[in-house]
């Protein structure tokens, strides 16, 4: 069997004004995604998702040109060989490193989809795991910057649905951030885990000022206070309080995760399977984290493909942490792209993998065709 065709599908939907969420990276105005399809000489078709990188047309173009030329004719079962070729020719040799990692991630997810079809197995089984409950937190593009009272009401509504953990968007001002976290803790009590995500918007002084409050309110983690490349700041901030730091959604490949984990500055690793290099690479990242007794808590991307894949991945590793459930008010890529919703919450606040071959989803190609790329930024 050989790869006969590789194609990317950049898709978009506008976000209605009353469904928009404001966070540290701006206000959401549209949702983007890049789906990746691999066709084979045996007639099998695999689907994956590459993170859009806030420039989905560019990621799709990279898939449709350079990556297509590199991998056409290769054996789709040779996921390590495909990964190594793209890394050598594109990521490791001045070839649009981050964009290439995103594009490769989508290709890799599609190849694992094909492997599951050939084996006739669920992804979690092919990874050596079993379908087990994975604890979930209410996240995605939700719980954004808003008055403390309405934020507490939104968080409480998710707890009523069964979630035992919520993630709040911080990175505004120190006063407004701490007021929001206090309001949510007061509303939810001490038995619900509260996580916070600054979306790279804090300074070191901000962290110094917020951590005493987060420590007192028993916040589970402070996610991405700084941009991914500011490792020195992560080291310094990790010593300022008891609240552990979390990072990884903007780190790519094991070569960026290894120094991050070796720095002992984070307590939670958060690779995105549609960013970090796909399943093939995320398994290596999980192993590095496991050796340091750190759990993996994948950042979830735009569509049902990444979400369902992330749950199966967590079922297949020995150091699973949280699944990030997308509570975005409006996300057709989660709700309508496939024949099923990508996850269901049980009475203990956990999710499980869908049953069936691969990730248990079928892609609606009519939906894909009906949502072409909308140019422009997804946050303003």
Short mmCIF file of C-alpha atoms in Angstrom, two decimals:
data_model
loop_
_atom_site.label_atom_id
_atom_site.label_comp_id
_atom_site.label_asym_id
_atom_site.label_seq_id
_atom_site.Cartn_x
_atom_site.Cartn_y
_atom_site.Cartn_z
CA UNK A 1 0.00 0.00 0.00
CA UNK A 2 1.22 3.48 -0.89
CA UNK A 3 0.17 7.06 -0.28
CA UNK A 4 -1.40 8.22 -3.55
CA UNK A 5 -2.80 11.60 -2.50
CA UNK A 6 -2.44 14.09 0.34
CA UNK A 7 -4.81 17.03 0.60
CA UNK A 8 -5.66 19.69 3.17
CA UNK A 9 -9.08 21.25 3.68
CA UNK A 10 -8.99 24.64 5.43
CA UNK A 11 -12.45 25.35 6.82
CA UNK A 12 -14.02 28.25 8.74
CA UNK A 13 -17.21 29.38 10.44
CA UNK A 14 -17.99 32.89 11.70
CA UNK A 15 -18.78 33.18 15.40
CA UNK A 16 -22.03 35.07 16.13
CA UNK A 17 -21.46 38.14 18.28
CA UNK A 18 -23.56 36.75 21.12
CA UNK A 19 -21.43 33.57 21.18
CA UNK A 20 -18.05 35.31 21.15
CA UNK A 21 -15.60 34.85 24.03
CA UNK A 22 -12.85 37.28 25.08
CA UNK A 23 -9.57 35.98 26.48
CA UNK A 24 -5.91 36.92 26.59
CA UNK A 25 -5.38 36.49 22.85
CA UNK A 26 -8.40 38.58 21.87
CA UNK A 27 -12.10 38.19 21.08
CA UNK A 28 -13.16 35.22 18.95
CA UNK A 29 -14.75 36.22 15.63
CA UNK A 30 -14.46 32.99 13.65
CA UNK A 31 -13.33 29.42 14.06
CA UNK A 32 -10.78 27.85 11.73
CA UNK A 33 -9.50 24.33 11.22
CA UNK A 34 -7.37 22.39 8.76
CA UNK A 35 -8.41 18.82 7.98
CA UNK A 36 -5.89 16.52 6.31
CA UNK A 37 -6.91 13.62 4.07
CA UNK A 38 -4.63 10.79 2.96
CA UNK A 39 -5.70 8.46 0.11
CA UNK A 40 -3.99 5.14 -0.50
CA UNK A 41 -3.47 2.70 -3.35
CA UNK A 42 -5.74 0.21 -1.53
CA UNK A 43 -8.65 2.65 -1.54
CA UNK A 44 -8.48 3.45 2.18
CA UNK A 45 -8.85 7.05 3.32
CA UNK A 46 -7.49 8.52 6.57
CA UNK A 47 -8.43 11.83 8.18
CA UNK A 48 -6.44 14.01 10.56
CA UNK A 49 -6.46 17.55 11.91
CA UNK A 50 -3.62 20.05 11.73
CA UNK A 51 -3.87 23.08 13.98
CA UNK A 52 -4.66 26.14 11.88
CA UNK A 53 -1.88 28.27 13.40
CA UNK A 54 -4.17 31.31 12.96
CA UNK A 55 -3.29 31.14 9.27
CA UNK A 56 -5.13 28.06 7.98
CA UNK A 57 -4.56 28.84 4.31
CA UNK A 58 -0.80 28.77 4.80
CA UNK A 59 -0.87 25.46 6.72
CA UNK A 60 -3.10 23.91 4.07
CA UNK A 61 -0.83 25.13 1.28
CA UNK A 62 2.19 23.59 3.01
CA UNK A 63 0.37 20.24 3.17
CA UNK A 64 -0.75 20.45 -0.46
CA UNK A 65 2.68 21.26 -1.86
CA UNK A 66 5.81 20.43 0.12
CA UNK A 67 4.45 17.63 2.31
CA UNK A 68 2.60 16.06 -0.60
CA UNK A 69 5.80 15.96 -2.66
CA UNK A 70 7.76 14.48 0.25
CA UNK A 71 5.44 11.60 1.16
CA UNK A 72 3.56 10.56 -1.98
CA UNK A 73 4.49 6.97 -2.77
CA UNK A 74 5.57 6.16 0.80
CA UNK A 75 4.05 3.33 2.85
CA UNK A 76 1.30 4.86 5.05
CA UNK A 77 1.91 2.18 7.68
CA UNK A 78 5.46 3.46 8.12
CA UNK A 79 4.46 6.35 10.36
CA UNK A 80 7.95 6.69 11.81
CA UNK A 81 9.50 6.76 8.35
CA UNK A 82 7.08 9.43 7.15
CA UNK A 83 7.64 11.48 10.30
CA UNK A 84 11.42 11.23 9.99
CA UNK A 85 11.40 12.24 6.33
CA UNK A 86 9.28 15.34 6.95
CA UNK A 87 11.37 16.26 9.98
CA UNK A 88 14.65 15.93 8.09
CA UNK A 89 13.52 17.74 4.96
CA UNK A 90 11.27 20.41 6.45
CA UNK A 91 11.34 20.93 10.21
CA UNK A 92 14.97 20.31 11.09
CA UNK A 93 16.48 22.17 8.13
CA UNK A 94 15.16 25.77 8.09
CA UNK A 95 11.85 24.72 6.56
CA UNK A 96 9.04 26.74 8.24
CA UNK A 97 9.56 24.86 11.51
CA UNK A 98 6.38 25.59 13.47
CA UNK A 99 4.10 25.57 10.43
CA UNK A 100 5.66 22.31 9.27
CA UNK A 101 5.09 20.77 12.71
CA UNK A 102 1.41 21.69 12.51
CA UNK A 103 1.10 20.30 9.00
CA UNK A 104 2.95 17.11 9.92
CA UNK A 105 0.65 16.65 12.93
CA UNK A 106 -2.41 16.50 10.69
CA UNK A 107 -0.70 14.07 8.34
CA UNK A 108 0.37 11.87 11.24
CA UNK A 109 -3.15 11.69 12.71
CA UNK A 110 -4.45 10.63 9.29
CA UNK A 111 -1.80 7.89 9.05
CA UNK A 112 -2.79 6.53 12.47
CA UNK A 113 -6.40 6.52 11.28
CA UNK A 114 -5.28 4.34 8.37
CA UNK A 115 -3.30 2.04 10.66
CA UNK A 116 -6.40 1.51 12.78
CA UNK A 117 -8.45 0.68 9.68
CA UNK A 118 -5.91 -1.89 8.49
CA UNK A 119 -5.73 -3.45 11.97
CA UNK A 120 -9.48 -3.19 12.56
CA UNK A 121 -8.82 -1.78 16.04
CA UNK A 122 -9.70 1.30 18.09
CA UNK A 123 -6.85 3.77 18.39
CA UNK A 124 -6.49 3.24 22.15
CA UNK A 125 -6.04 -0.49 21.54
CA UNK A 126 -3.45 0.02 18.81
CA UNK A 127 -1.56 2.26 21.26
CA UNK A 128 -1.47 -0.57 23.77
CA UNK A 129 -4.17 0.76 26.10
CA UNK A 130 -7.78 0.11 27.00
CA UNK A 131 -10.89 2.23 27.11
CA UNK A 132 -10.85 3.71 30.60
CA UNK A 133 -12.40 6.79 32.25
CA UNK A 134 -10.34 9.94 31.73
CA UNK A 135 -11.03 12.89 34.01
CA UNK A 136 -12.15 15.99 32.13
CA UNK A 137 -12.25 19.70 32.81
CA UNK A 138 -14.60 22.28 31.33
CA UNK A 139 -12.40 24.29 29.00
CA UNK A 140 -12.09 25.18 25.34
CA UNK A 141 -12.89 28.76 24.36
CA UNK A 142 -15.14 29.38 27.34
CA UNK A 143 -15.09 30.92 30.82
CA UNK A 144 -13.54 34.09 29.43
CA UNK A 145 -13.18 37.65 30.63
CA UNK A 146 -16.52 38.76 32.07
CA UNK A 147 -17.89 40.12 35.35
CA UNK A 148 -17.15 37.82 38.29
CA UNK A 149 -20.80 37.07 38.95
CA UNK A 150 -21.61 35.91 35.42
CA UNK A 151 -18.36 33.92 35.26
CA UNK A 152 -19.31 32.14 38.48
CA UNK A 153 -22.74 31.38 37.01
CA UNK A 154 -21.18 29.93 33.85
CA UNK A 155 -18.77 27.79 35.87
CA UNK A 156 -21.59 26.57 38.10
CA UNK A 157 -23.59 25.51 35.04
CA UNK A 158 -20.74 23.22 33.98
CA UNK A 159 -20.53 21.69 37.44
CA UNK A 160 -24.27 21.03 37.19
CA UNK A 161 -23.54 19.12 33.96
CA UNK A 162 -21.16 16.88 35.90
CA UNK A 163 -17.72 18.47 35.50
CA UNK A 164 -15.50 18.30 38.56
CA UNK A 165 -12.95 20.77 37.19
CA UNK A 166 -13.15 24.08 35.28
CA UNK A 167 -10.53 26.26 33.60
CA UNK A 168 -10.84 30.04 33.78
CA UNK A 169 -9.26 32.52 31.40
CA UNK A 170 -6.99 34.99 33.18
CA UNK A 171 -4.27 37.31 31.87
CA UNK A 172 -6.40 40.46 32.17
CA UNK A 173 -5.35 42.65 35.12
CA UNK A 174 -4.20 41.22 38.43
CA UNK A 175 -7.18 42.74 40.25
CA UNK A 176 -9.78 41.49 37.77
CA UNK A 177 -8.19 38.06 37.49
CA UNK A 178 -8.08 37.46 41.22
CA UNK A 179 -11.62 38.79 41.69
CA UNK A 180 -12.91 36.33 39.08
CA UNK A 181 -11.11 33.34 40.57
CA UNK A 182 -12.33 34.28 44.05
CA UNK A 183 -15.93 34.54 42.81
CA UNK A 184 -15.76 31.13 41.17
CA UNK A 185 -14.16 29.48 44.21
CA UNK A 186 -16.82 31.00 46.46
CA UNK A 187 -19.59 29.75 44.17
CA UNK A 188 -18.22 26.25 43.60
CA UNK A 189 -16.76 25.44 47.01
CA UNK A 190 -13.60 23.52 47.75
CA UNK A 191 -14.43 20.21 46.06
CA UNK A 192 -14.18 21.44 42.45
CA UNK A 193 -10.77 21.83 40.81
CA UNK A 194 -10.14 25.32 39.43
CA UNK A 195 -7.45 25.73 36.78
CA UNK A 196 -6.45 29.04 35.18
CA UNK A 197 -4.96 29.90 31.78
CA UNK A 198 -3.21 33.22 31.11
CA UNK A 199 -2.73 32.60 27.36
CA UNK A 200 0.87 33.92 27.59
CA UNK A 201 -0.34 37.35 28.82
CA UNK A 202 1.40 37.71 32.20
CA UNK A 203 4.62 39.43 33.12
CA UNK A 204 6.85 38.03 35.85
CA UNK A 205 5.59 40.76 38.17
CA UNK A 206 1.98 39.76 37.39
CA UNK A 207 2.77 36.20 38.41
CA UNK A 208 4.47 37.38 41.58
CA UNK A 209 1.28 39.26 42.51
CA UNK A 210 -1.35 36.69 41.54
CA UNK A 211 0.28 33.55 42.91
CA UNK A 212 -0.36 34.29 46.62
CA UNK A 213 -4.08 34.54 45.79
CA UNK A 214 -4.06 31.44 43.59
CA UNK A 215 -2.20 29.57 46.32
CA UNK A 216 -4.80 30.58 48.90
CA UNK A 217 -7.68 29.61 46.60
CA UNK A 218 -6.07 26.23 45.83
CA UNK A 219 -5.82 26.75 42.07
CA UNK A 220 -4.72 23.51 40.40
CA UNK A 221 -2.42 25.07 37.80
CA UNK A 222 -1.46 28.35 36.15
CA UNK A 223 -1.26 27.64 32.44
CA UNK A 224 1.02 29.46 30.00
CA UNK A 225 1.76 32.63 31.94
CA UNK A 226 4.46 33.42 29.33
CA UNK A 227 5.20 32.66 25.68
CA UNK A 228 6.67 29.23 25.08
CA UNK A 229 10.18 30.48 24.33
CA UNK A 230 10.57 32.31 27.68
CA UNK A 231 11.95 29.29 29.53
CA UNK A 232 13.96 31.49 31.90
CA UNK A 233 10.75 33.17 33.06
CA UNK A 234 9.11 29.80 33.65
CA UNK A 235 12.05 28.78 35.82
CA UNK A 236 11.87 31.97 37.87
CA UNK A 237 8.07 31.96 38.19
CA UNK A 238 7.94 28.32 39.30
CA UNK A 239 9.70 29.33 42.53
CA UNK A 240 7.29 32.13 43.44
CA UNK A 241 4.45 30.08 44.90
CA UNK A 242 2.86 26.67 45.42
CA UNK A 243 0.55 26.75 42.38
CA UNK A 244 2.23 24.64 39.68
CA UNK A 245 2.74 25.95 36.17
CA UNK A 246 1.44 24.15 33.08
CA UNK A 247 2.60 24.54 29.48
CA UNK A 248 3.06 22.77 26.20
CA UNK A 249 0.32 23.69 23.74
CA UNK A 250 2.78 25.98 21.95
CA UNK A 251 5.77 23.67 22.20
CA UNK A 252 6.57 21.53 19.18
CA UNK A 253 8.20 18.09 19.05
CA UNK A 254 10.18 16.29 21.75
CA UNK A 255 13.08 18.65 21.10
CA UNK A 256 11.21 21.57 22.67
CA UNK A 257 9.50 19.51 25.37
CA UNK A 258 12.69 17.90 26.62
CA UNK A 259 14.35 21.13 27.88
CA UNK A 260 11.00 22.38 29.20
CA UNK A 261 10.53 19.23 31.28
CA UNK A 262 14.19 19.08 32.28
CA UNK A 263 13.92 22.63 33.68
CA UNK A 264 11.54 21.32 36.37
CA UNK A 265 9.54 24.51 35.99
CA UNK A 266 6.18 22.95 35.06
CA UNK A 267 4.02 20.41 36.83
CA UNK A 268 1.77 19.53 33.89
CA UNK A 269 2.65 18.88 30.24
CA UNK A 270 0.12 19.93 27.61
CA UNK A 271 1.07 18.81 24.10
CA UNK A 272 -1.55 19.36 21.39
CA UNK A 273 -1.68 16.33 19.08
CA UNK A 274 -2.47 18.65 16.16
CA UNK A 275 0.55 20.85 16.90
CA UNK A 276 3.36 18.94 18.57
CA UNK A 277 3.95 16.41 15.78
CA UNK A 278 0.95 14.10 15.90
CA UNK A 279 0.46 10.85 17.77
CA UNK A 280 3.87 9.51 16.78
CA UNK A 281 5.65 12.40 18.48
CA UNK A 282 3.22 12.84 21.35
CA UNK A 283 3.99 9.28 22.46
CA UNK A 284 7.65 10.26 22.78
CA UNK A 285 6.72 13.44 24.66
CA UNK A 286 4.52 11.44 27.02
CA UNK A 287 7.39 9.03 27.68
CA UNK A 288 9.76 11.88 28.56
CA UNK A 289 7.11 13.31 30.90
CA UNK A 290 6.44 9.88 32.41
CA UNK A 291 10.12 9.49 33.28
CA UNK A 292 9.77 12.67 35.33
CA UNK A 293 6.44 11.61 36.88
CA UNK A 294 4.56 14.36 35.05
CA UNK A 295 1.13 13.74 33.52
CA UNK A 296 0.12 14.68 29.99
CA UNK A 297 -2.95 16.90 29.65
CA UNK A 298 -3.45 17.54 25.93
CA UNK A 299 -4.57 20.89 24.67
CA UNK A 300 -7.52 20.19 22.38
CA UNK A 301 -7.84 21.80 18.98
CA UNK A 302 -10.73 22.89 16.86
CA UNK A 303 -12.59 19.80 15.72
CA UNK A 304 -14.07 16.49 16.81
CA UNK A 305 -11.07 14.73 15.22
CA UNK A 306 -8.54 16.16 17.67
CA UNK A 307 -10.89 15.81 20.63
CA UNK A 308 -11.70 12.14 20.07
CA UNK A 309 -8.06 11.41 19.24
CA UNK A 310 -6.89 13.06 22.47
CA UNK A 311 -9.14 10.84 24.59
CA UNK A 312 -7.92 7.68 22.85
CA UNK A 313 -4.34 8.88 23.28
CA UNK A 314 -4.87 9.40 27.01
CA UNK A 315 -6.25 5.85 27.22
CA UNK A 316 -3.05 4.58 25.60
CA UNK A 317 -0.36 6.17 27.80
CA UNK A 318 0.67 5.43 31.38
CA UNK A 319 0.57 9.04 32.60
CA UNK A 320 -2.82 10.41 31.54
CA UNK A 321 -3.98 13.67 33.08
CA UNK A 322 -7.00 15.75 32.16
CA UNK A 323 -8.93 15.82 28.90
CA UNK A 324 -9.84 19.39 27.93
CA UNK A 325 -13.55 19.29 27.12
CA UNK A 326 -14.57 22.05 24.75
CA UNK A 327 -17.45 24.02 26.26
CA UNK A 328 -17.31 26.68 23.56
CA UNK A 329 -20.86 28.03 23.10
CA UNK A 330 -20.65 27.74 19.30
CA UNK A 331 -18.49 25.15 17.57
CA UNK A 332 -19.97 23.36 14.54
CA UNK A 333 -16.57 21.64 14.05
CA UNK A 334 -17.24 19.84 17.33
CA UNK A 335 -20.97 19.36 16.84
CA UNK A 336 -21.56 18.77 13.11
CA UNK A 337 -18.31 17.68 11.41
CA UNK A 338 -18.72 14.00 12.26
CA UNK A 339 -21.52 11.51 12.73
CA UNK A 340 -21.18 11.59 16.55
CA UNK A 341 -20.33 14.03 19.29
CA UNK A 342 -16.66 13.33 20.18
CA UNK A 343 -17.20 12.61 23.89
CA UNK A 344 -19.77 12.11 26.63
CA UNK A 345 -19.38 12.99 30.31
CA UNK A 346 -20.14 10.33 32.91
CA UNK A 347 -21.42 10.83 36.44
CA UNK A 348 -17.90 11.14 37.83
CA UNK A 349 -16.80 13.96 35.53
CA UNK A 350 -14.88 11.63 33.21
CA UNK A 351 -14.95 10.85 29.51
CA UNK A 352 -14.16 7.65 27.62
CA UNK A 353 -13.07 6.92 24.06
CA UNK A 354 -15.71 6.25 21.45
CA UNK A 355 -15.99 2.62 20.45
CA UNK A 356 -15.27 1.52 16.90
CA UNK A 357 -12.30 1.39 14.59
CA UNK A 358 -9.90 4.29 14.98
CA UNK A 359 -11.45 7.14 16.95
CA UNK A 360 -15.00 5.96 16.26
CA UNK A 361 -16.03 8.89 14.03
CA UNK A 362 -17.00 9.29 10.39
CA UNK A 363 -16.30 12.64 8.73
CA UNK A 364 -19.17 14.40 6.92
CA UNK A 365 -17.52 15.51 3.69
CA UNK A 366 -20.59 17.56 2.75
CA UNK A 367 -20.06 19.62 5.91
CA UNK A 368 -16.41 20.13 4.96
CA UNK A 369 -17.35 21.33 1.47
CA UNK A 370 -19.98 23.70 2.86
CA UNK A 371 -17.52 25.60 5.09
CA UNK A 372 -14.68 26.98 2.97
CA UNK A 373 -11.88 29.12 4.35
CA UNK A 374 -12.71 32.63 5.54
CA UNK A 375 -9.64 34.85 5.30
CA UNK A 376 -8.52 36.99 8.22
CA UNK A 377 -7.74 36.56 11.92
CA UNK A 378 -9.85 34.36 14.20
CA UNK A 379 -9.21 36.66 17.20
CA UNK A 380 -9.28 40.46 17.18
#
